[in-house]
Amino acid sequence: MGVLAAALGLLLGLATLHRDEALRALPRWLLAALAQGAAAALVAALLRGENPAWLLAQGAAWVLVLALARQVAEARGLRRFHRRWPALEGSLARPQPKVSLHLLSQDAEPAQMRRTLDRLAALDYPAFEVLVVDSSSTPARWEAVAEHCARLGPRFRFFHLGACPQAARGFALRETAVEAQVIGLVSPGTLARPDWLRRSVPFFQARQGLGFLQAAASPAGTGFAARLAHAQDEANWAAPRRAANEQVAAGLRPTLALLRADALRLAGGWDEAAPDQLADMSLRLLRQGWDSAVLEESMGEAPACLPAPATPFALLRRHAGALLNPWSRALTAGQRRHLLQPLVSALADALWAGSALAALAVTLLLLASRDAGAAPLASFAVPGLGLPLVLAGRAALLAPGGLAALAALAKLAEQGPALLGLPARWRAPRAWAGALGMAALLAFPLAPGWAGLLLGFALPPLASLGLGWWGRQTVKRSFSQAAPLSRPRGTPD
């Protein structure tokens, strides 16, 4: 058993520590120890003769844990960062290329759009245009925006496509001014800093191989909902963003992004059939050899943009050869590792939800057979307890603020059932918490250990319910602490 565990641990360690030259010694030793512990646990499960399905789930969970641990080590344990991209300072000393800013809207609030447009009008950059492409179905939403664009002057052009959001980016690219050399992406609710373009566009002149530049953004608003969404959006975490930038694996976001127009056109333009057009375009540009970068400094405020849970799987189907083939030269090993991180997170969510459903089914079998010894505690410990703890710990180490760990657990409970394709009424965290809690209560007299494991499964939905309650209480306190309306004179008490 010891030889088999050592051999398997060596293989897992080599896979986990692949291309680890930039890591410090302590993270490398911790990853090697974790790989050896995973190998020992898997060999022990194999010798116990566990069910092949439970063994496969346990192995998949350990692989995901190692992948998540490697991300933490690379974000926090690098010796040094060679690719630091601070925003440029100083005034514009030479003529700057024209920038075409694309603002896409679908049923956005007119007041929100007006704030975004007013911020764009205040940019201290001499040569830019703003194309507003609206696909709202309600005239009341887009007519007010069209009127505001007309008031802002000829730089601002408004287009209404109807209910066709997938075609909006391609339409905006076709309407872009011929002389525009840089394309900017802005989303409704973004409040760009006046110096965003002045401090970002010169990078495209200094680096002819730069394909796109993504600026960081602060959360739009100080309320609880804005802070929670910002904590759940992993693209807003500064440490992984720096690590991805080090490997030239930065991704595009829907706001405060700049792309070289020639690179965008050479890549074939936006793909209307892609589920996530931005992720698809950034991967295509990286495969063609274009450089990418992330500005460390925030260039404005923007709402969080959580991708759809199934988006990483759709992206994998379109670019499986480049992402999974280690002999492919389209991407480097570091780029593949970072570009697959959203897929790793999605797989962790799906594995947790599938394990929770399987645990409920096992509970029914235990209650029917009255055999406490048949409870597969070891097989469900890593998917049920290990994955949530690792995801919460990873968020606490990589994300700013103390809200991230609870947000990671809540996201696990909300996106996991969606990935399994369950009906909407069965995805609610309240239903999951109730089912797991009831199963734990029924199983406790027969198998207390199994009941405790079920309560561990219930932690993510309970975190989601707790954050929902916390948000409602925050809103109530904000209303109760607001200043009362002044009573007009002559009004009786």
XYZ file of C-alpha atoms in Angstrom:
493
model
C 0.000 0.000 0.000
C 2.815 2.408 0.853
C 4.587 1.891 -2.481
C 1.353 2.375 -4.427
C 0.492 5.530 -2.475
C 4.006 6.916 -2.983
C 3.897 6.252 -6.732
C 0.458 7.821 -7.109
C 1.530 10.754 -4.941
C 4.567 11.270 -7.154
C 2.389 11.374 -10.273
C -0.103 13.791 -8.705
C 2.734 15.928 -7.396
C 4.415 16.132 -10.800
C 1.123 17.119 -12.424
C 0.383 19.725 -9.740
C 3.889 21.202 -9.726
C 4.285 21.295 -13.515
C 6.164 24.459 -14.501
C 6.612 25.597 -10.879
C 9.954 27.359 -11.363
C 8.539 30.738 -10.307
C 6.989 29.420 -7.059
C 8.673 29.905 -3.717
C 9.838 26.866 -1.770
C 7.057 26.796 0.837
C 4.147 26.680 -1.663
C 5.927 23.895 -3.569
C 6.342 21.797 -0.416
C 2.722 22.369 0.609
C 1.445 21.334 -2.822
C 3.642 18.220 -2.769
C 2.331 17.280 0.693
C -1.267 17.807 -0.434
C -0.690 15.601 -3.488
C 0.788 12.862 -1.303
C -2.178 13.069 1.081
C -4.598 12.795 -1.842
C -2.766 9.725 -3.126
C -2.866 8.062 0.310
C -6.602 8.697 0.627
C -7.328 7.301 -2.844
C -5.209 4.183 -2.309
C -6.916 3.565 1.057
C -10.317 3.844 -0.621
C -9.211 1.459 -3.360
C -8.007 -1.155 -0.869
C -11.273 -0.913 1.067
C -13.042 -2.001 -2.103
C -15.353 0.985 -2.287
C -17.980 1.397 -4.949
C -16.303 2.436 -8.251
C -18.693 5.383 -8.639
C -17.844 6.714 -5.153
C -14.153 6.151 -5.831
C -14.353 8.047 -9.112
C -16.120 10.975 -7.440
C -13.508 11.019 -4.676
C -10.684 11.038 -7.246
C -12.320 13.864 -9.214
C -12.736 15.877 -6.012
C -9.050 15.468 -5.123
C -7.990 16.552 -8.626
C -10.139 19.684 -8.310
C -8.730 20.410 -4.851
C -5.183 20.193 -6.218
C -6.057 22.470 -9.147
C -7.591 25.061 -6.805
C -4.601 24.826 -4.480
C -2.233 25.419 -7.411
C -4.155 28.586 -8.257
C -3.776 29.867 -4.698
C -0.065 29.017 -4.686
C 0.523 30.777 -7.990
C -1.410 33.870 -6.931
C 0.244 34.165 -3.506
C 3.516 32.268 -3.817
C 5.363 33.655 -6.836
C 8.903 34.859 -6.214
C 8.348 38.026 -8.232
C 6.093 39.511 -10.887
C 7.870 40.522 -14.085
C 4.830 41.922 -15.906
C 3.590 44.839 -13.798
C 1.367 47.202 -15.773
C 0.705 50.473 -13.928
C -1.460 52.999 -15.719
C 0.586 55.638 -17.497
C 1.022 59.104 -16.049
C 1.533 62.437 -17.765
C -0.114 64.388 -20.556
C -0.600 63.369 -24.164
C 2.604 64.417 -25.943
C 1.675 63.328 -29.479
C -1.456 62.720 -31.554
C -3.344 59.770 -30.192
C -5.269 57.120 -32.181
C -9.013 57.397 -32.361
C -10.956 55.173 -29.987
C -14.434 53.813 -30.678
C -16.295 53.048 -27.426
C -19.094 50.484 -27.710
C -21.865 50.658 -25.105
C -24.353 47.791 -25.422
C -27.658 47.894 -23.606
C -30.573 45.533 -23.163
C -33.406 46.793 -20.938
C -31.024 48.899 -18.841
C -32.481 51.677 -16.719
C -32.392 55.043 -18.552
C -30.998 56.788 -15.469
C -28.169 54.249 -15.295
C -27.390 54.743 -18.973
C -27.378 58.530 -18.603
C -24.828 58.348 -15.786
C -22.577 56.121 -17.886
C -22.871 58.396 -20.932
C -22.154 61.518 -18.888
C -18.958 59.929 -17.571
C -17.884 59.037 -21.101
C -18.554 62.603 -22.224
C -16.171 63.796 -19.484
C -13.191 61.733 -20.743
C -10.094 63.906 -21.149
C -9.102 62.293 -24.451
C -9.183 64.205 -27.735
C -10.267 61.572 -30.256
C -13.070 59.152 -29.432
C -16.603 58.229 -30.448
C -19.342 56.416 -28.528
C -21.647 53.920 -30.235
C -24.715 53.015 -28.171
C -26.346 49.830 -29.486
C -29.644 49.083 -27.758
C -31.598 45.844 -28.034
C -34.379 46.689 -25.581
C -37.933 45.647 -26.373
C -39.583 48.545 -24.501
C -39.571 51.941 -26.257
C -39.682 53.766 -22.932
C -36.227 52.419 -22.108
C -34.379 53.247 -25.307
C -36.106 56.459 -26.414
C -34.843 58.364 -23.368
C -31.296 57.107 -24.043
C -31.517 58.140 -27.697
C -32.577 61.648 -26.661
C -29.675 61.887 -24.210
C -27.184 60.822 -26.896
C -28.549 63.547 -29.187
C -28.011 66.147 -26.450
C -24.396 65.028 -25.917
C -23.437 65.827 -29.516
C -22.225 64.118 -32.716
C -19.619 62.016 -30.893
C -22.458 59.916 -29.494
C -24.373 57.771 -31.973
C -27.402 55.701 -31.017
C -28.687 52.538 -32.740
C -31.681 50.376 -31.882
C -31.552 46.769 -33.072
C -34.633 45.317 -31.475
C -34.487 42.136 -29.411
C -31.221 40.815 -30.877
C -28.475 41.164 -28.246
C -26.149 38.535 -29.772
C -25.715 40.654 -32.905
C -25.022 43.914 -31.052
C -21.215 43.630 -30.871
C -20.865 42.690 -34.521
C -23.156 45.548 -35.545
C -21.126 48.032 -33.480
C -17.897 46.820 -35.099
C -19.362 47.347 -38.588
C -20.476 50.887 -37.667
C -17.105 51.824 -36.180
C -15.323 54.761 -37.774
C -12.754 53.658 -40.359
C -9.961 55.644 -38.711
C -10.554 54.125 -35.248
C -7.548 52.038 -34.198
C -8.745 50.980 -30.737
C -12.119 49.524 -29.688
C -13.335 50.147 -26.147
C -15.984 48.118 -24.300
C -18.288 49.733 -21.762
C -21.343 48.264 -20.044
C -24.375 50.031 -18.523
C -23.682 51.282 -15.019
C -19.959 51.835 -15.607
C -18.549 55.088 -14.280
C -15.233 55.489 -16.076
C -12.536 57.760 -14.714
C -11.843 60.831 -16.884
C -8.240 59.695 -17.451
C -9.083 56.097 -18.447
C -8.246 56.479 -22.150
C -5.419 58.958 -21.640
C -3.568 56.552 -19.353
C -4.360 53.348 -21.272
C -4.343 53.941 -25.033
C -0.597 54.800 -25.287
C 0.201 51.169 -24.453
C -1.049 50.207 -27.933
C 1.450 52.604 -29.509
C 4.333 51.425 -27.352
C 3.615 47.683 -27.838
C 2.639 46.760 -31.384
C 1.908 43.163 -30.345
C -0.635 44.150 -27.680
C -4.015 42.729 -28.634
C -6.146 43.864 -25.715
C -5.820 45.678 -22.410
C -8.231 45.100 -19.521
C -8.529 47.657 -16.734
C -9.620 46.786 -13.218
C -12.823 48.249 -11.804
C -14.084 49.058 -8.326
C -17.565 47.945 -7.224
C -20.315 50.238 -8.437
C -22.042 51.340 -5.237
C -21.443 50.747 -1.562
C -24.566 48.721 -0.785
C -24.588 45.114 0.348
C -25.792 43.753 -3.001
C -22.970 45.492 -4.884
C -20.320 44.250 -2.431
C -21.682 40.700 -2.553
C -21.731 40.592 -6.365
C -18.206 42.027 -6.486
C -16.980 39.358 -4.048
C -18.601 36.543 -6.054
C -17.078 37.660 -9.369
C -13.661 35.965 -9.442
C -12.476 38.246 -12.243
C -12.442 41.087 -9.688
C -9.929 39.336 -7.429
C -6.631 41.181 -7.736
C -4.224 38.339 -6.856
C -5.388 35.823 -9.534
C -5.565 38.672 -12.026
C -1.877 39.473 -11.456
C -0.948 35.784 -11.745
C -2.872 35.435 -15.034
C -1.223 38.595 -16.335
C 2.164 37.064 -15.548
C 1.334 34.133 -17.856
C -0.169 36.349 -20.606
C -3.549 34.780 -19.892
C -5.676 37.824 -19.113
C -9.330 37.665 -20.109
C -11.724 40.237 -21.498
C -14.471 41.724 -19.366
C -17.564 43.547 -20.680
C -16.380 46.933 -19.422
C -13.228 49.086 -19.335
C -11.559 46.869 -21.956
C -9.594 48.123 -24.966
C -8.849 46.039 -28.070
C -6.683 46.735 -31.089
C -9.134 47.121 -33.969
C -6.874 45.339 -36.474
C -6.467 42.358 -34.143
C -10.232 42.155 -33.641
C -10.880 42.146 -37.377
C -8.051 39.700 -38.156
C -9.608 37.302 -35.638
C -12.816 37.350 -37.671
C -14.799 39.743 -35.497
C -17.302 38.797 -32.832
C -18.852 35.337 -33.092
C -22.611 35.684 -32.636
C -22.949 31.943 -31.936
C -20.525 32.009 -28.989
C -22.264 31.776 -25.580
C -19.657 34.157 -24.127
C -18.365 36.351 -26.934
C -15.736 38.060 -24.764
C -14.172 34.842 -23.464
C -14.238 33.400 -26.978
C -12.552 36.479 -28.469
C -9.850 36.709 -25.798
C -8.987 33.033 -26.324
C -8.867 33.461 -30.109
C -6.545 36.479 -29.786
C -4.239 34.597 -27.417
C -4.141 31.612 -29.768
C -3.069 33.917 -32.592
C -0.148 35.167 -30.510
C -1.405 38.586 -29.449
C -0.250 39.912 -26.101
C -2.731 40.767 -23.345
C -2.425 42.716 -20.131
C -4.348 43.914 -17.101
C -3.953 47.353 -15.556
C -3.566 46.949 -11.807
C -5.108 50.308 -10.988
C -8.880 50.705 -11.059
C -10.015 52.878 -13.954
C -13.584 53.349 -12.776
C -16.564 51.750 -11.112
C -18.506 48.941 -12.744
C -21.213 46.455 -11.730
C -20.149 42.836 -11.298
C -20.775 40.567 -14.283
C -21.175 36.946 -13.212
C -20.895 34.584 -16.205
C -23.519 31.914 -16.796
C -22.637 28.645 -15.004
C -22.513 26.631 -18.245
C -20.291 29.128 -20.114
C -16.944 27.406 -19.314
C -18.246 24.100 -20.695
C -19.418 25.782 -23.906
C -16.031 27.478 -24.290
C -14.296 24.138 -23.772
C -16.325 22.522 -26.553
C -15.251 25.252 -28.990
C -11.544 25.266 -28.041
C -10.959 21.811 -26.570
C -7.838 21.136 -28.627
C -6.011 24.277 -27.527
C -7.105 24.060 -23.885
C -6.606 20.347 -23.207
C -3.901 19.176 -25.613
C -0.525 19.584 -23.830
C 1.330 19.214 -27.153
C -0.587 22.030 -28.829
C 1.504 25.156 -29.432
C -1.483 27.456 -29.675
C -1.255 28.209 -25.945
C 1.461 27.886 -23.328
C 1.061 25.637 -20.287
C 0.566 28.683 -18.058
C -2.115 30.086 -20.346
C -3.979 26.771 -20.400
C -3.800 26.532 -16.615
C -5.295 29.977 -16.071
C -7.852 29.802 -18.859
C -9.161 26.516 -17.430
C -9.732 28.010 -13.957
C -13.395 28.951 -14.652
C -13.953 25.368 -15.796
C -12.361 24.028 -12.595
C -14.665 26.197 -10.488
C -17.712 25.081 -12.481
C -16.731 21.418 -12.135
C -16.353 21.879 -8.374
C -19.867 23.368 -8.198
C -21.338 20.524 -10.255
C -19.497 17.818 -8.295
C -20.694 19.220 -4.976
C -24.327 19.359 -6.161
C -24.169 15.847 -7.630
C -22.613 14.496 -4.438
C -25.331 16.155 -2.357
C -28.040 14.492 -4.438
C -26.248 11.155 -4.176
C -25.961 11.616 -0.392
C -29.716 12.121 -0.150
C -30.260 8.915 -2.140
C -27.815 7.019 0.101
C -29.688 8.301 3.145
C -32.907 6.776 1.854
C -31.132 3.446 1.318
C -29.655 3.570 4.836
C -33.055 4.238 6.377
C -34.595 1.405 4.373
C -31.850 -1.127 5.207
C -31.209 0.062 8.796
C -27.518 -0.738 8.214
C -25.369 2.019 9.721
C -22.146 0.352 8.603
C -23.042 0.872 4.933
C -22.675 4.671 5.167
C -19.807 5.642 2.780
C -18.434 8.441 4.948
C -14.927 8.464 3.491
C -16.177 8.551 -0.097
C -18.355 11.639 0.460
C -16.068 13.548 2.818
C -13.933 15.228 0.140
C -16.778 16.229 -2.246
C -19.107 17.187 0.596
C -16.771 18.887 3.082
C -13.415 19.297 1.350
C -14.597 21.179 -1.728
C -16.662 23.799 0.165
C -13.845 24.381 2.655
C -11.248 24.701 -0.106
C -13.427 27.079 -2.128
C -14.152 29.222 0.927
C -10.487 29.247 1.971
C -9.403 30.085 -1.567
C -11.788 33.046 -1.663
C -10.603 34.259 1.745
C -6.961 34.165 0.578
C -7.423 35.662 -2.869
C -10.342 38.092 -2.607
C -10.424 41.405 -0.742
C -12.717 41.772 2.240
C -14.204 39.237 4.619
C -17.352 38.639 2.576
C -15.673 36.505 -0.074
C -15.653 33.187 1.821
C -19.419 33.283 2.472
C -19.990 34.479 -1.090
C -18.045 31.474 -2.424
C -20.226 29.068 -0.418
C -23.396 30.809 -1.574
C -22.244 30.666 -5.196
C -21.584 26.935 -4.790
C -25.175 26.334 -3.683
C -26.670 28.572 -6.364
C -24.693 27.483 -9.424
C -24.202 23.785 -8.645
C -27.884 22.781 -9.057
C -28.127 24.940 -12.192
C -25.233 23.036 -13.776
C -27.062 19.759 -13.151
C -30.030 21.072 -15.139
C -32.520 20.737 -12.270
C -35.908 22.479 -12.529
C -35.998 26.012 -11.160
C -38.095 25.092 -8.115
C -35.510 22.486 -7.077
C -32.578 24.888 -7.301
C -33.605 27.147 -4.409
C -31.116 27.110 -1.489
C -34.080 26.875 0.888
C -35.137 23.573 -0.681
C -31.596 22.165 -0.505
C -31.069 23.252 3.088
C -34.429 21.814 4.119
C -33.891 18.475 2.353
C -30.380 17.992 3.743
C -31.400 19.086 7.232
C -34.383 16.715 7.294
C -32.220 13.856 6.007
C -29.661 14.558 8.749
C -32.383 14.546 11.392
C -33.762 11.209 10.203
C -30.320 9.595 9.893
C -28.966 10.784 13.252
C -30.367 7.923 15.422
C -28.982 5.350 12.993
C -25.688 6.920 11.840
C -24.607 10.116 13.674
C -21.467 10.460 11.543
C -23.484 10.366 8.335
C -25.889 12.918 9.787
C -22.960 15.236 10.475
C -21.785 14.838 6.887
C -25.255 15.813 5.645
C -25.104 18.930 7.801
C -21.760 19.710 6.174
C -23.456 19.449 2.784
C -26.057 21.939 4.043
C -23.464 24.661 4.789
C -23.440 26.233 1.272
C -27.251 26.635 1.005
C -27.340 27.920 4.585
C -24.661 30.481 3.652
C -26.807 31.570 0.705
C -29.863 31.933 2.935
C -27.824 33.803 5.544
C -26.480 36.267 2.990
C -30.004 36.847 1.693
C -31.241 37.572 5.212
C -28.233 39.808 5.885
C -28.949 41.778 2.723
C -32.594 42.292 3.671
C -31.620 43.462 7.142
C -29.097 45.878 5.643
C -31.779 47.387 3.419
C -34.162 47.699 6.383
C -31.506 49.443 8.485
C -30.712 51.855 5.678
C -34.388 52.820 5.460
C -34.822 53.111 9.224
C -31.731 55.305 9.573
C -32.746 57.626 6.738
C -33.729 61.135 7.709
C -37.518 61.530 8.072
C -39.337 63.670 5.571
C -39.985 67.200 6.769
C -43.631 67.917 7.551
C -45.111 70.882 5.676
C -46.137 73.840 7.781
C -49.654 73.694 9.044
C -49.820 69.918 9.009
C -51.371 68.588 12.225
C -49.352 66.197 14.383
